[in-house]
Amino acid sequence: MAGNRTLTIVKPDAFAAGKAGKIIAHLEGADFKVVAARVMHLTTVQAEEFYGVHRERPFFRSLVTFMTSGKCMPLVLERADAVAELRTVIGSTDPAEAAEGTVRKLYAESKERNAIHASDSDENASRESRFFFAESEIL
Ligand code: CMP
């Protein structure tokens, strides 16, 4: 059975533009409950580790530079079928391809500066949640 938690990040583009509140309200409007949240500024080492799976991709260095360019906001979210539902709500990686009304269509600038991250599997949701939060911080 699909899990009921996933990890999201309001990325530095959206956070700096003052869109964090609107994005979280959008997610709550889609029945997600916030069960952990923090504001932080990722270090290069943290961003490289978090996106390690993309290390060989041509956009890796640029992605790390972007993700360390300002504050971001990781959150753990809860609802039924959380991973799949969040990916539907945020839309395609590239906002040009994202469906109308999705978070990325509304708030993303580009394929890289795309406002929000979402885990792509239950396994990664657990791994990514543990990356940012101790078990005792997820309520
Ligand atoms: P995210 O869902 O956080 O997962 C990996 C991130 O890499 C993605 O969102 C984008 O920010 C970035 N990304 C993925 N593909 C590209 C690409 N082709 N060019 C630039 N950035 C990309």
PDB file of C-alpha atoms and ligand atoms in Angstrom:
ATOM      1  CA  MET A   1       0.000   0.000   0.000  1.00  0.00           C
ATOM      2  CA  ALA A   2       1.229   3.476  -0.861  1.00  0.00           C
ATOM      3  CA  GLY A   3       2.490   5.476   2.124  1.00  0.00           C
ATOM      4  CA  ASN A   4       0.839   8.518   3.633  1.00  0.00           C
ATOM      5  CA  ARG A   5       3.844  10.820   3.955  1.00  0.00           C
ATOM      6  CA  THR A   6       6.101  12.632   1.520  1.00  0.00           C
ATOM      7  CA  LEU A   7       8.821  15.279   1.554  1.00  0.00           C
ATOM      8  CA  THR A   8       8.598  18.593  -0.222  1.00  0.00           C
ATOM      9  CA  ILE A   9      10.897  21.620  -0.413  1.00  0.00           C
ATOM     10  CA  VAL A  10       9.799  25.167  -1.195  1.00  0.00           C
ATOM     11  CA  LYS A  11      12.897  26.030  -3.210  1.00  0.00           C
ATOM     12  CA  PRO A  12      14.987  29.229  -2.989  1.00  0.00           C
ATOM     13  CA  ASP A  13      13.290  30.910  -5.992  1.00  0.00           C
ATOM     14  CA  ALA A  14       9.811  30.606  -4.487  1.00  0.00           C
ATOM     15  CA  PHE A  15      10.924  31.294  -0.909  1.00  0.00           C
ATOM     16  CA  ALA A  16      12.796  34.487  -1.887  1.00  0.00           C
ATOM     17  CA  ALA A  17       9.794  35.652  -3.909  1.00  0.00           C
ATOM     18  CA  GLY A  18       7.581  35.397  -0.804  1.00  0.00           C
ATOM     19  CA  LYS A  19       5.541  32.522  -2.225  1.00  0.00           C
ATOM     20  CA  ALA A  20       6.033  29.989   0.602  1.00  0.00           C
ATOM     21  CA  GLY A  21       2.754  30.865   2.307  1.00  0.00           C
ATOM     22  CA  LYS A  22       0.742  30.668  -0.905  1.00  0.00           C
ATOM     23  CA  ILE A  23       2.336  27.334  -1.829  1.00  0.00           C
ATOM     24  CA  ILE A  24       1.691  25.799   1.589  1.00  0.00           C
ATOM     25  CA  ALA A  25      -1.919  27.051   1.458  1.00  0.00           C
ATOM     26  CA  HIS A  26      -2.241  25.424  -1.982  1.00  0.00           C
ATOM     27  CA  LEU A  27      -0.986  22.122  -0.567  1.00  0.00           C
ATOM     28  CA  GLU A  28      -3.301  22.346   2.458  1.00  0.00           C
ATOM     29  CA  GLY A  29      -6.138  23.027   0.031  1.00  0.00           C
ATOM     30  CA  ALA A  30      -5.287  19.684  -1.569  1.00  0.00           C
ATOM     31  CA  ASP A  31      -5.769  17.963   1.827  1.00  0.00           C
ATOM     32  CA  PHE A  32      -2.104  17.736   2.813  1.00  0.00           C
ATOM     33  CA  LYS A  33      -1.300  18.255   6.491  1.00  0.00           C
ATOM     34  CA  VAL A  34       2.064  19.733   7.480  1.00  0.00           C
ATOM     35  CA  VAL A  35       3.692  17.378  10.010  1.00  0.00           C
ATOM     36  CA  ALA A  36       7.214  18.902   9.959  1.00  0.00           C
ATOM     37  CA  ALA A  37       8.667  22.151   8.593  1.00  0.00           C
ATOM     38  CA  ARG A  38      11.730  24.362   8.847  1.00  0.00           C
ATOM     39  CA  VAL A  39      13.449  27.281   7.127  1.00  0.00           C
ATOM     40  CA  MET A  40      17.087  26.661   6.279  1.00  0.00           C
ATOM     41  CA  HIS A  41      19.912  27.615   3.940  1.00  0.00           C
ATOM     42  CA  LEU A  42      21.439  24.471   2.424  1.00  0.00           C
ATOM     43  CA  THR A  43      25.216  24.152   2.329  1.00  0.00           C
ATOM     44  CA  THR A  44      26.927  22.950  -0.841  1.00  0.00           C
ATOM     45  CA  VAL A  45      27.711  19.608   0.839  1.00  0.00           C
ATOM     46  CA  GLN A  46      24.047  19.158   1.846  1.00  0.00           C
ATOM     47  CA  ALA A  47      22.736  20.037  -1.636  1.00  0.00           C
ATOM     48  CA  GLU A  48      25.259  17.698  -3.281  1.00  0.00           C
ATOM     49  CA  GLU A  49      24.182  14.872  -0.985  1.00  0.00           C
ATOM     50  CA  PHE A  50      20.445  15.510  -1.345  1.00  0.00           C
ATOM     51  CA  TYR A  51      20.667  15.546  -5.153  1.00  0.00           C
ATOM     52  CA  GLY A  52      23.416  12.895  -5.314  1.00  0.00           C
ATOM     53  CA  VAL A  53      21.374  10.770  -7.726  1.00  0.00           C
ATOM     54  CA  HIS A  54      21.797  13.575 -10.305  1.00  0.00           C
ATOM     55  CA  ARG A  55      25.582  13.895  -9.823  1.00  0.00           C
ATOM     56  CA  GLU A  56      26.399  12.832 -13.397  1.00  0.00           C
ATOM     57  CA  ARG A  57      23.717  14.999 -15.022  1.00  0.00           C
ATOM     58  CA  PRO A  58      24.834  18.109 -16.962  1.00  0.00           C
ATOM     59  CA  PHE A  59      22.663  20.361 -14.749  1.00  0.00           C
ATOM     60  CA  PHE A  60      24.062  19.076 -11.433  1.00  0.00           C
ATOM     61  CA  ARG A  61      26.438  21.977 -10.605  1.00  0.00           C
ATOM     62  CA  SER A  62      23.872  24.550 -11.628  1.00  0.00           C
ATOM     63  CA  LEU A  63      21.220  22.791  -9.530  1.00  0.00           C
ATOM     64  CA  VAL A  64      23.502  22.794  -6.471  1.00  0.00           C
ATOM     65  CA  THR A  65      24.306  26.492  -7.003  1.00  0.00           C
ATOM     66  CA  PHE A  66      20.587  27.276  -7.237  1.00  0.00           C
ATOM     67  CA  MET A  67      19.625  25.216  -4.206  1.00  0.00           C
ATOM     68  CA  THR A  68      22.312  26.948  -2.097  1.00  0.00           C
ATOM     69  CA  SER A  69      21.478  30.440  -3.389  1.00  0.00           C
ATOM     70  CA  GLY A  70      19.076  31.295  -0.554  1.00  0.00           C
ATOM     71  CA  LYS A  71      16.734  29.982   2.102  1.00  0.00           C
ATOM     72  CA  CYS A  72      14.440  27.073   1.401  1.00  0.00           C
ATOM     73  CA  MET A  73      11.713  25.320   3.323  1.00  0.00           C
ATOM     74  CA  PRO A  74      11.592  21.529   3.639  1.00  0.00           C
ATOM     75  CA  LEU A  75       8.299  20.083   4.873  1.00  0.00           C
ATOM     76  CA  VAL A  76       6.953  16.611   5.561  1.00  0.00           C
ATOM     77  CA  LEU A  77       3.355  16.306   4.360  1.00  0.00           C
ATOM     78  CA  GLU A  78       0.680  13.778   5.199  1.00  0.00           C
ATOM     79  CA  ARG A  79      -2.372  12.542   3.286  1.00  0.00           C
ATOM     80  CA  ALA A  80      -3.532   9.308   1.643  1.00  0.00           C
ATOM     81  CA  ASP A  81      -1.293   8.215  -1.254  1.00  0.00           C
ATOM     82  CA  ALA A  82       0.966  11.183  -0.467  1.00  0.00           C
ATOM     83  CA  VAL A  83       3.773  10.684  -3.023  1.00  0.00           C
ATOM     84  CA  ALA A  84       1.556  10.333  -6.085  1.00  0.00           C
ATOM     85  CA  GLU A  85      -0.950  12.976  -4.967  1.00  0.00           C
ATOM     86  CA  LEU A  86       1.744  15.582  -4.311  1.00  0.00           C
ATOM     87  CA  ARG A  87       3.369  14.973  -7.691  1.00  0.00           C
ATOM     88  CA  THR A  88      -0.015  15.544  -9.348  1.00  0.00           C
ATOM     89  CA  VAL A  89      -0.606  18.760  -7.377  1.00  0.00           C
ATOM     90  CA  ILE A  90       2.822  20.263  -8.169  1.00  0.00           C
ATOM     91  CA  GLY A  91       2.852  19.379 -11.896  1.00  0.00           C
ATOM     92  CA  SER A  92       5.627  18.560 -14.363  1.00  0.00           C
ATOM     93  CA  THR A  93       9.281  19.423 -13.657  1.00  0.00           C
ATOM     94  CA  ASP A  94       9.199  22.015 -16.440  1.00  0.00           C
ATOM     95  CA  PRO A  95       6.525  24.669 -15.740  1.00  0.00           C
ATOM     96  CA  ALA A  96       6.039  25.053 -19.496  1.00  0.00           C
ATOM     97  CA  GLU A  97       4.690  21.488 -19.497  1.00  0.00           C
ATOM     98  CA  ALA A  98       2.858  21.661 -16.151  1.00  0.00           C
ATOM     99  CA  ALA A  99      -0.935  21.432 -16.087  1.00  0.00           C
ATOM    100  CA  GLU A 100      -2.996  24.556 -15.381  1.00  0.00           C
ATOM    101  CA  GLY A 101      -3.521  25.178 -11.676  1.00  0.00           C
ATOM    102  CA  THR A 102      -0.502  23.174 -10.516  1.00  0.00           C
ATOM    103  CA  VAL A 103       2.061  24.701  -8.154  1.00  0.00           C
ATOM    104  CA  ARG A 104       4.750  24.782 -10.803  1.00  0.00           C
ATOM    105  CA  LYS A 105       2.454  26.292 -13.418  1.00  0.00           C
ATOM    106  CA  LEU A 106       1.537  29.022 -10.945  1.00  0.00           C
ATOM    107  CA  TYR A 107       4.881  29.711  -9.282  1.00  0.00           C
ATOM    108  CA  ALA A 108       7.870  28.169 -11.127  1.00  0.00           C
ATOM    109  CA  GLU A 109      10.244  30.174 -13.336  1.00  0.00           C
ATOM    110  CA  SER A 110      11.997  27.409 -15.294  1.00  0.00           C
ATOM    111  CA  LYS A 111      12.825  23.699 -15.345  1.00  0.00           C
ATOM    112  CA  GLU A 112      15.604  24.291 -12.809  1.00  0.00           C
ATOM    113  CA  ARG A 113      14.068  27.145 -10.784  1.00  0.00           C
ATOM    114  CA  ASN A 114      10.851  25.189 -10.429  1.00  0.00           C
ATOM    115  CA  ALA A 115       9.572  26.386  -7.035  1.00  0.00           C
ATOM    116  CA  ILE A 116       9.101  23.039  -5.330  1.00  0.00           C
ATOM    117  CA  HIS A 117      10.555  19.556  -4.920  1.00  0.00           C
ATOM    118  CA  ALA A 118       8.572  16.373  -4.243  1.00  0.00           C
ATOM    119  CA  SER A 119       9.806  12.862  -3.446  1.00  0.00           C
ATOM    120  CA  ASP A 120       9.328  10.399  -6.309  1.00  0.00           C
ATOM    121  CA  SER A 121       8.731   7.187  -4.299  1.00  0.00           C
ATOM    122  CA  ASP A 122       7.830   6.057  -0.787  1.00  0.00           C
ATOM    123  CA  GLU A 123      11.417   4.894  -0.295  1.00  0.00           C
ATOM    124  CA  ASN A 124      12.804   8.309  -1.261  1.00  0.00           C
ATOM    125  CA  ALA A 125      10.131  10.078   0.805  1.00  0.00           C
ATOM    126  CA  SER A 126      11.458   8.254   3.896  1.00  0.00           C
ATOM    127  CA  ARG A 127      15.086   8.863   2.985  1.00  0.00           C
ATOM    128  CA  GLU A 128      14.524  12.543   2.174  1.00  0.00           C
ATOM    129  CA  SER A 129      12.421  13.135   5.315  1.00  0.00           C
ATOM    130  CA  ARG A 130      15.222  11.675   7.447  1.00  0.00           C
ATOM    131  CA  PHE A 131      17.705  13.904   5.596  1.00  0.00           C
ATOM    132  CA  PHE A 132      16.016  17.017   7.026  1.00  0.00           C
ATOM    133  CA  PHE A 133      14.214  15.891  10.174  1.00  0.00           C
ATOM    134  CA  ALA A 134      14.762  13.692  13.199  1.00  0.00           C
ATOM    135  CA  GLU A 135      11.907  11.238  13.819  1.00  0.00           C
ATOM    136  CA  SER A 136      10.960  13.272  16.933  1.00  0.00           C
ATOM    137  CA  GLU A 137      10.452  16.407  14.778  1.00  0.00           C
ATOM    138  CA  ILE A 138       7.815  14.769  12.549  1.00  0.00           C
ATOM    139  CA  LEU A 139       4.568  15.183  14.489  1.00  0.00           C
TER     140      LEU A 139
HETATM  141  P1  CMP B   1      13.346  18.257  -8.465  1.00  0.00           P
HETATM  142  O1  CMP B   1      11.968  17.697  -8.524  1.00  0.00           O
HETATM  143  O2  CMP B   1      13.781  18.868  -7.181  1.00  0.00           O
HETATM  144  O3  CMP B   1      14.398  17.130  -8.875  1.00  0.00           O
HETATM  145  C1  CMP B   1      15.625  17.400  -9.482  1.00  0.00           C
HETATM  146  C2  CMP B   1      15.760  18.837  -9.892  1.00  0.00           C
HETATM  147  O4  CMP B   1      16.732  19.072 -10.894  1.00  0.00           O
HETATM  148  C3  CMP B   1      14.459  19.299 -10.545  1.00  0.00           C
HETATM  149  O5  CMP B   1      13.441  19.397  -9.595  1.00  0.00           O
HETATM  150  C4  CMP B   1      14.915  20.584 -11.197  1.00  0.00           C
HETATM  151  O6  CMP B   1      15.057  21.646 -10.250  1.00  0.00           O
HETATM  152  C5  CMP B   1      16.306  20.180 -11.673  1.00  0.00           C
HETATM  153  N1  CMP B   1      16.297  19.735 -13.069  1.00  0.00           N
HETATM  154  C6  CMP B   1      15.775  18.592 -13.574  1.00  0.00           C
HETATM  155  N2  CMP B   1      15.976  18.510 -14.896  1.00  0.00           N
HETATM  156  C7  CMP B   1      16.651  19.633 -15.252  1.00  0.00           C
HETATM  157  C8  CMP B   1      17.156  20.129 -16.475  1.00  0.00           C
HETATM  158  N3  CMP B   1      17.019  19.444 -17.620  1.00  0.00           N
HETATM  159  N4  CMP B   1      17.802  21.298 -16.457  1.00  0.00           N
HETATM  160  C9  CMP B   1      17.954  21.983 -15.298  1.00  0.00           C
HETATM  161  N5  CMP B   1      17.501  21.552 -14.097  1.00  0.00           N
HETATM  162  C10 CMP B   1      16.856  20.401 -14.077  1.00  0.00           C
END
